[in-house]
Tab-separated table of C-alpha atoms in Angstrom:
chain	number	residue	atom	x	y	z
O	22	UNK	CA	103.328	-38.845	-71.292
O	23	UNK	CA	100.816	-41.302	-72.771
O	24	UNK	CA	98.291	-38.753	-74.018
O	25	UNK	CA	97.602	-37.568	-77.552
O	26	UNK	CA	100.528	-35.640	-79.009
O	27	UNK	CA	100.623	-33.251	-81.945
O	28	UNK	CA	103.441	-31.699	-83.894
O	29	UNK	CA	104.192	-28.909	-84.519
O	30	UNK	CA	102.488	-26.923	-81.806
O	31	UNK	CA	102.655	-23.728	-83.825
O	32	UNK	CA	103.000	-23.054	-87.524
O	33	UNK	CA	103.226	-19.752	-89.352
O	34	UNK	CA	103.091	-19.922	-93.115
O	35	UNK	CA	102.487	-17.699	-96.097
O	36	UNK	CA	99.343	-17.936	-98.142
O	37	UNK	CA	99.675	-20.517	-100.893
O	38	UNK	CA	102.134	-22.741	-99.052
O	39	UNK	CA	101.422	-26.342	-98.063
O	40	UNK	CA	101.521	-27.442	-94.441
O	41	UNK	CA	101.405	-30.854	-92.778
O	42	UNK	CA	100.535	-31.657	-89.194
O	43	UNK	CA	101.074	-34.879	-87.310
O	44	UNK	CA	99.039	-36.530	-84.569
O	45	UNK	CA	100.030	-39.482	-82.404
O	46	UNK	CA	96.998	-40.910	-80.604
O	47	UNK	CA	96.885	-42.722	-77.278
O	48	UNK	CA	98.545	-46.022	-78.121
O	49	UNK	CA	95.630	-48.415	-77.663
O	50	UNK	CA	93.048	-46.124	-79.291
O	51	UNK	CA	91.901	-47.232	-82.722
O	52	UNK	CA	89.789	-44.184	-83.550
O	53	UNK	CA	91.410	-40.878	-84.433
O	54	UNK	CA	89.647	-37.585	-85.148
O	55	UNK	CA	90.609	-34.201	-86.534
O	56	UNK	CA	88.800	-31.014	-85.504
O	57	UNK	CA	89.340	-27.343	-86.242
O	58	UNK	CA	88.680	-24.556	-83.768
O	59	UNK	CA	88.547	-20.837	-84.465
O	60	UNK	CA	88.347	-18.053	-81.918
O	61	UNK	CA	85.071	-17.958	-80.029
O	62	UNK	CA	83.841	-21.240	-81.489
O	63	UNK	CA	83.760	-24.797	-80.297
O	64	UNK	CA	85.809	-27.415	-82.160
O	65	UNK	CA	84.319	-28.415	-85.525
O	66	UNK	CA	84.655	-31.948	-86.834
O	67	UNK	CA	86.785	-32.495	-89.931
O	68	UNK	CA	87.318	-36.236	-90.327
O	69	UNK	CA	87.864	-39.484	-88.477
O	70	UNK	CA	89.661	-42.799	-88.902
O	71	UNK	CA	89.034	-46.207	-87.516
O	72	UNK	CA	92.400	-47.905	-87.729
O	73	UNK	CA	93.708	-46.920	-91.172
O	74	UNK	CA	90.299	-46.395	-92.776
O	75	UNK	CA	88.988	-42.847	-93.170
O	76	UNK	CA	85.303	-43.327	-92.455
O	77	UNK	CA	83.821	-39.841	-92.384
O	78	UNK	CA	84.627	-36.417	-93.762
O	79	UNK	CA	82.963	-33.117	-92.975
O	80	UNK	CA	81.873	-30.701	-95.671
O	81	UNK	CA	84.442	-28.367	-94.065
O	82	UNK	CA	87.149	-30.608	-95.479
O	83	UNK	CA	87.651	-29.003	-98.873
O	84	UNK	CA	89.703	-30.648	-101.593
O	85	UNK	CA	92.745	-28.728	-100.340
O	86	UNK	CA	92.690	-30.831	-97.186
O	87	UNK	CA	93.814	-34.432	-97.015
O	88	UNK	CA	94.308	-36.723	-94.058
O	89	UNK	CA	95.990	-40.083	-93.791
O	90	UNK	CA	96.579	-42.726	-91.197
O	91	UNK	CA	98.669	-45.204	-93.178
O	92	UNK	CA	99.413	-47.809	-90.526
O	93	UNK	CA	96.537	-47.180	-88.193
O	94	UNK	CA	98.773	-45.410	-85.711
O	95	UNK	CA	99.782	-41.763	-86.273
O	96	UNK	CA	97.895	-39.519	-88.668
O	97	UNK	CA	98.815	-36.548	-90.822
O	98	UNK	CA	96.641	-33.671	-91.956
O	99	UNK	CA	97.871	-31.731	-94.975
O	100	UNK	CA	96.532	-28.421	-96.196
O	101	UNK	CA	97.544	-27.429	-99.700
O	102	UNK	CA	97.596	-23.867	-101.018
O	103	UNK	CA	96.792	-22.418	-97.607
O	104	UNK	CA	94.427	-19.464	-97.331
O	105	UNK	CA	94.089	-16.911	-94.548
O	106	UNK	CA	90.769	-18.507	-93.612
O	107	UNK	CA	92.631	-21.696	-92.712
O	108	UNK	CA	94.132	-19.951	-89.677
O	109	UNK	CA	92.840	-21.908	-86.697
O	110	UNK	CA	93.764	-24.427	-84.030
O	111	UNK	CA	93.810	-27.950	-85.468
O	112	UNK	CA	92.974	-30.494	-82.813
O	113	UNK	CA	93.423	-34.231	-82.904
O	114	UNK	CA	91.525	-36.592	-80.613
O	115	UNK	CA	91.458	-40.341	-80.108
O	116	UNK	CA	89.144	-42.882	-78.569
O	117	UNK	CA	88.548	-46.581	-78.168
O	118	UNK	CA	86.079	-47.993	-80.663
O	119	UNK	CA	83.657	-49.255	-78.054
O	120	UNK	CA	83.580	-46.048	-76.005
O	121	UNK	CA	82.520	-42.582	-77.100
O	122	UNK	CA	84.912	-40.573	-74.966
O	123	UNK	CA	87.398	-38.609	-77.050
O	124	UNK	CA	90.650	-37.264	-75.629
O	125	UNK	CA	92.285	-34.289	-77.270
O	126	UNK	CA	95.873	-33.447	-78.047
O	127	UNK	CA	97.364	-29.991	-77.419
O	128	UNK	CA	96.596	-28.836	-80.939
O	129	UNK	CA	98.555	-27.200	-83.733
O	130	UNK	CA	97.962	-23.479	-84.003
O	131	UNK	CA	98.186	-22.391	-87.645
O	132	UNK	CA	98.568	-18.791	-88.763
O	133	UNK	CA	98.427	-18.075	-92.476
O	134	UNK	CA	99.829	-14.670	-93.429
S	22	UNK	CA	68.619	-23.694	-84.987
S	23	UNK	CA	72.190	-24.670	-84.193
S	24	UNK	CA	72.767	-28.295	-83.229
S	25	UNK	CA	74.237	-27.469	-79.842
S	26	UNK	CA	73.664	-24.148	-78.127
S	27	UNK	CA	75.159	-22.643	-75.018
S	28	UNK	CA	74.968	-19.247	-73.365
S	29	UNK	CA	78.412	-17.767	-74.115
S	30	UNK	CA	78.497	-15.815	-70.848
S	31	UNK	CA	80.716	-14.601	-69.399
S	32	UNK	CA	79.576	-15.747	-66.021
S	33	UNK	CA	81.434	-13.762	-63.353
S	34	UNK	CA	80.937	-15.332	-59.943
S	35	UNK	CA	82.614	-14.892	-56.555
S	36	UNK	CA	84.644	-17.678	-55.014
S	37	UNK	CA	82.436	-20.134	-53.194
S	38	UNK	CA	79.392	-19.458	-55.339
S	39	UNK	CA	77.326	-22.097	-57.097
S	40	UNK	CA	76.967	-21.677	-60.845
S	41	UNK	CA	74.971	-23.626	-63.415
S	42	UNK	CA	75.309	-23.869	-67.177
S	43	UNK	CA	72.763	-25.245	-69.606
S	44	UNK	CA	73.232	-26.597	-73.069
S	45	UNK	CA	70.491	-27.502	-75.543
S	46	UNK	CA	70.776	-29.892	-78.463
S	47	UNK	CA	68.538	-30.287	-81.483
S	48	UNK	CA	69.032	-33.916	-82.515
S	49	UNK	CA	66.695	-36.059	-80.461
S	50	UNK	CA	68.626	-39.163	-81.529
S	51	UNK	CA	71.789	-37.942	-79.766
S	52	UNK	CA	73.194	-40.684	-77.612
S	53	UNK	CA	76.150	-39.477	-75.578
S	54	UNK	CA	76.853	-36.187	-73.880
S	55	UNK	CA	79.941	-34.627	-72.399
S	56	UNK	CA	81.257	-31.538	-70.676
S	57	UNK	CA	84.755	-30.420	-71.565
S	58	UNK	CA	86.773	-27.695	-69.934
S	59	UNK	CA	89.040	-25.507	-72.062
S	60	UNK	CA	91.621	-23.093	-70.702
S	61	UNK	CA	92.766	-20.180	-72.819
S	62	UNK	CA	94.807	-21.364	-75.819
S	63	UNK	CA	94.741	-24.972	-74.610
S	64	UNK	CA	92.982	-28.103	-75.782
S	65	UNK	CA	89.577	-29.202	-74.476
S	66	UNK	CA	89.909	-31.562	-71.534
S	67	UNK	CA	87.167	-33.978	-70.587
S	68	UNK	CA	85.460	-32.856	-67.414
S	69	UNK	CA	82.745	-35.482	-67.267
S	70	UNK	CA	80.430	-37.625	-69.299
S	71	UNK	CA	76.726	-37.050	-68.705
S	72	UNK	CA	74.566	-40.062	-67.924
S	73	UNK	CA	70.806	-40.351	-68.094
S	74	UNK	CA	70.490	-40.720	-64.332
S	75	UNK	CA	72.726	-37.721	-63.689
S	76	UNK	CA	76.165	-37.971	-62.197
S	77	UNK	CA	78.376	-36.187	-59.748
S	78	UNK	CA	82.125	-35.824	-59.456
S	79	UNK	CA	83.145	-33.871	-56.405
S	80	UNK	CA	81.872	-30.315	-56.777
S	81	UNK	CA	80.552	-30.973	-60.285
S	82	UNK	CA	77.115	-32.369	-61.101
S	83	UNK	CA	75.846	-33.101	-64.602
S	84	UNK	CA	72.240	-33.729	-65.557
S	85	UNK	CA	70.547	-34.845	-68.759
S	86	UNK	CA	66.948	-34.062	-69.672
S	87	UNK	CA	66.109	-36.003	-72.821
S	88	UNK	CA	62.518	-34.800	-72.975
S	89	UNK	CA	63.590	-31.163	-73.146
S	90	UNK	CA	66.858	-31.946	-74.916
S	91	UNK	CA	69.241	-30.179	-72.603
S	92	UNK	CA	72.137	-30.990	-70.372
S	93	UNK	CA	73.356	-29.019	-67.417
S	94	UNK	CA	76.499	-28.605	-65.371
S	95	UNK	CA	76.433	-27.404	-61.783
S	96	UNK	CA	79.590	-26.268	-60.057
S	97	UNK	CA	79.416	-25.866	-56.301
S	98	UNK	CA	81.842	-23.924	-54.105
S	99	UNK	CA	83.563	-22.306	-57.107
S	100	UNK	CA	87.347	-22.012	-57.003
S	101	UNK	CA	89.546	-19.516	-58.807
S	102	UNK	CA	90.956	-22.485	-60.722
S	103	UNK	CA	87.509	-23.219	-62.167
S	104	UNK	CA	87.876	-20.148	-64.411
S	105	UNK	CA	87.770	-21.518	-67.961
S	106	UNK	CA	85.437	-22.053	-70.892
S	107	UNK	CA	83.065	-24.979	-70.514
S	108	UNK	CA	82.119	-26.757	-73.718
S	109	UNK	CA	79.177	-29.055	-74.049
S	110	UNK	CA	79.515	-31.822	-76.631
S	111	UNK	CA	77.044	-34.250	-78.136
S	112	UNK	CA	77.847	-37.513	-79.878
S	113	UNK	CA	75.469	-38.796	-82.521
S	114	UNK	CA	76.708	-42.302	-83.179
S	115	UNK	CA	73.869	-43.369	-85.424
S	116	UNK	CA	74.570	-44.241	-89.051
S	117	UNK	CA	78.227	-44.864	-88.279
S	118	UNK	CA	79.055	-41.277	-87.369
S	119	UNK	CA	81.208	-40.675	-84.336
S	120	UNK	CA	81.762	-36.963	-84.523
S	121	UNK	CA	81.347	-34.757	-81.507
S	122	UNK	CA	79.296	-31.621	-82.047
S	123	UNK	CA	80.293	-28.839	-79.681
S	124	UNK	CA	78.604	-25.726	-78.469
S	125	UNK	CA	80.527	-22.459	-78.587
S	126	UNK	CA	81.297	-22.724	-74.901
S	127	UNK	CA	80.386	-20.779	-71.784
S	128	UNK	CA	83.088	-18.643	-70.220
S	129	UNK	CA	83.342	-18.698	-66.448
S	130	UNK	CA	85.391	-16.270	-64.402
S	131	UNK	CA	85.612	-16.906	-60.677
S	132	UNK	CA	86.505	-13.705	-58.861
S	133	UNK	CA	88.341	-13.507	-55.514
């Protein structure tokens, strides 16, 4: 399968714990995006990378959230001191720099108890 | 006014029917437009990009009206497998931003 992959697919954690998610983009794609989706809403943009550079962050990305893409390939999204309001589907997408079309991974569904 | 708005539905249509969804966007500088399909508890999957001249892919036709700032999706001869939520997405790539802004989605149920 050469699509976007994400790990884990599901995560249940207790409030206050830290969680980390991983995204592996389509191999030749140099742009990588993180979105969050809650029930009944469309995906909301969090941040994006071009290669290893993080070029844009949404105001939704509080200081408890951090994302990295150290070698310009896979990316991680960490949430520190999780809150119940962080419960959502976290989606990763990738694209080629010269095309706007973004392809999504299967998502990581987070439940904070 | 929200950046991207869609009628949430649900649209309940019989098999074989034609159904149309509209989506309006507020940023007149928006440059690229897409329809995604999302099944329950799955990721959005690209259905089609929307081009200025309109485009068709089998039973699906997408149109863009820049003057009125809306895009549309027409599905002909609906199949049971078309049941899903259809998300419209707008890309504003000015000023170095490449984020997609999505509507909340329109739910379609095709009934036997």
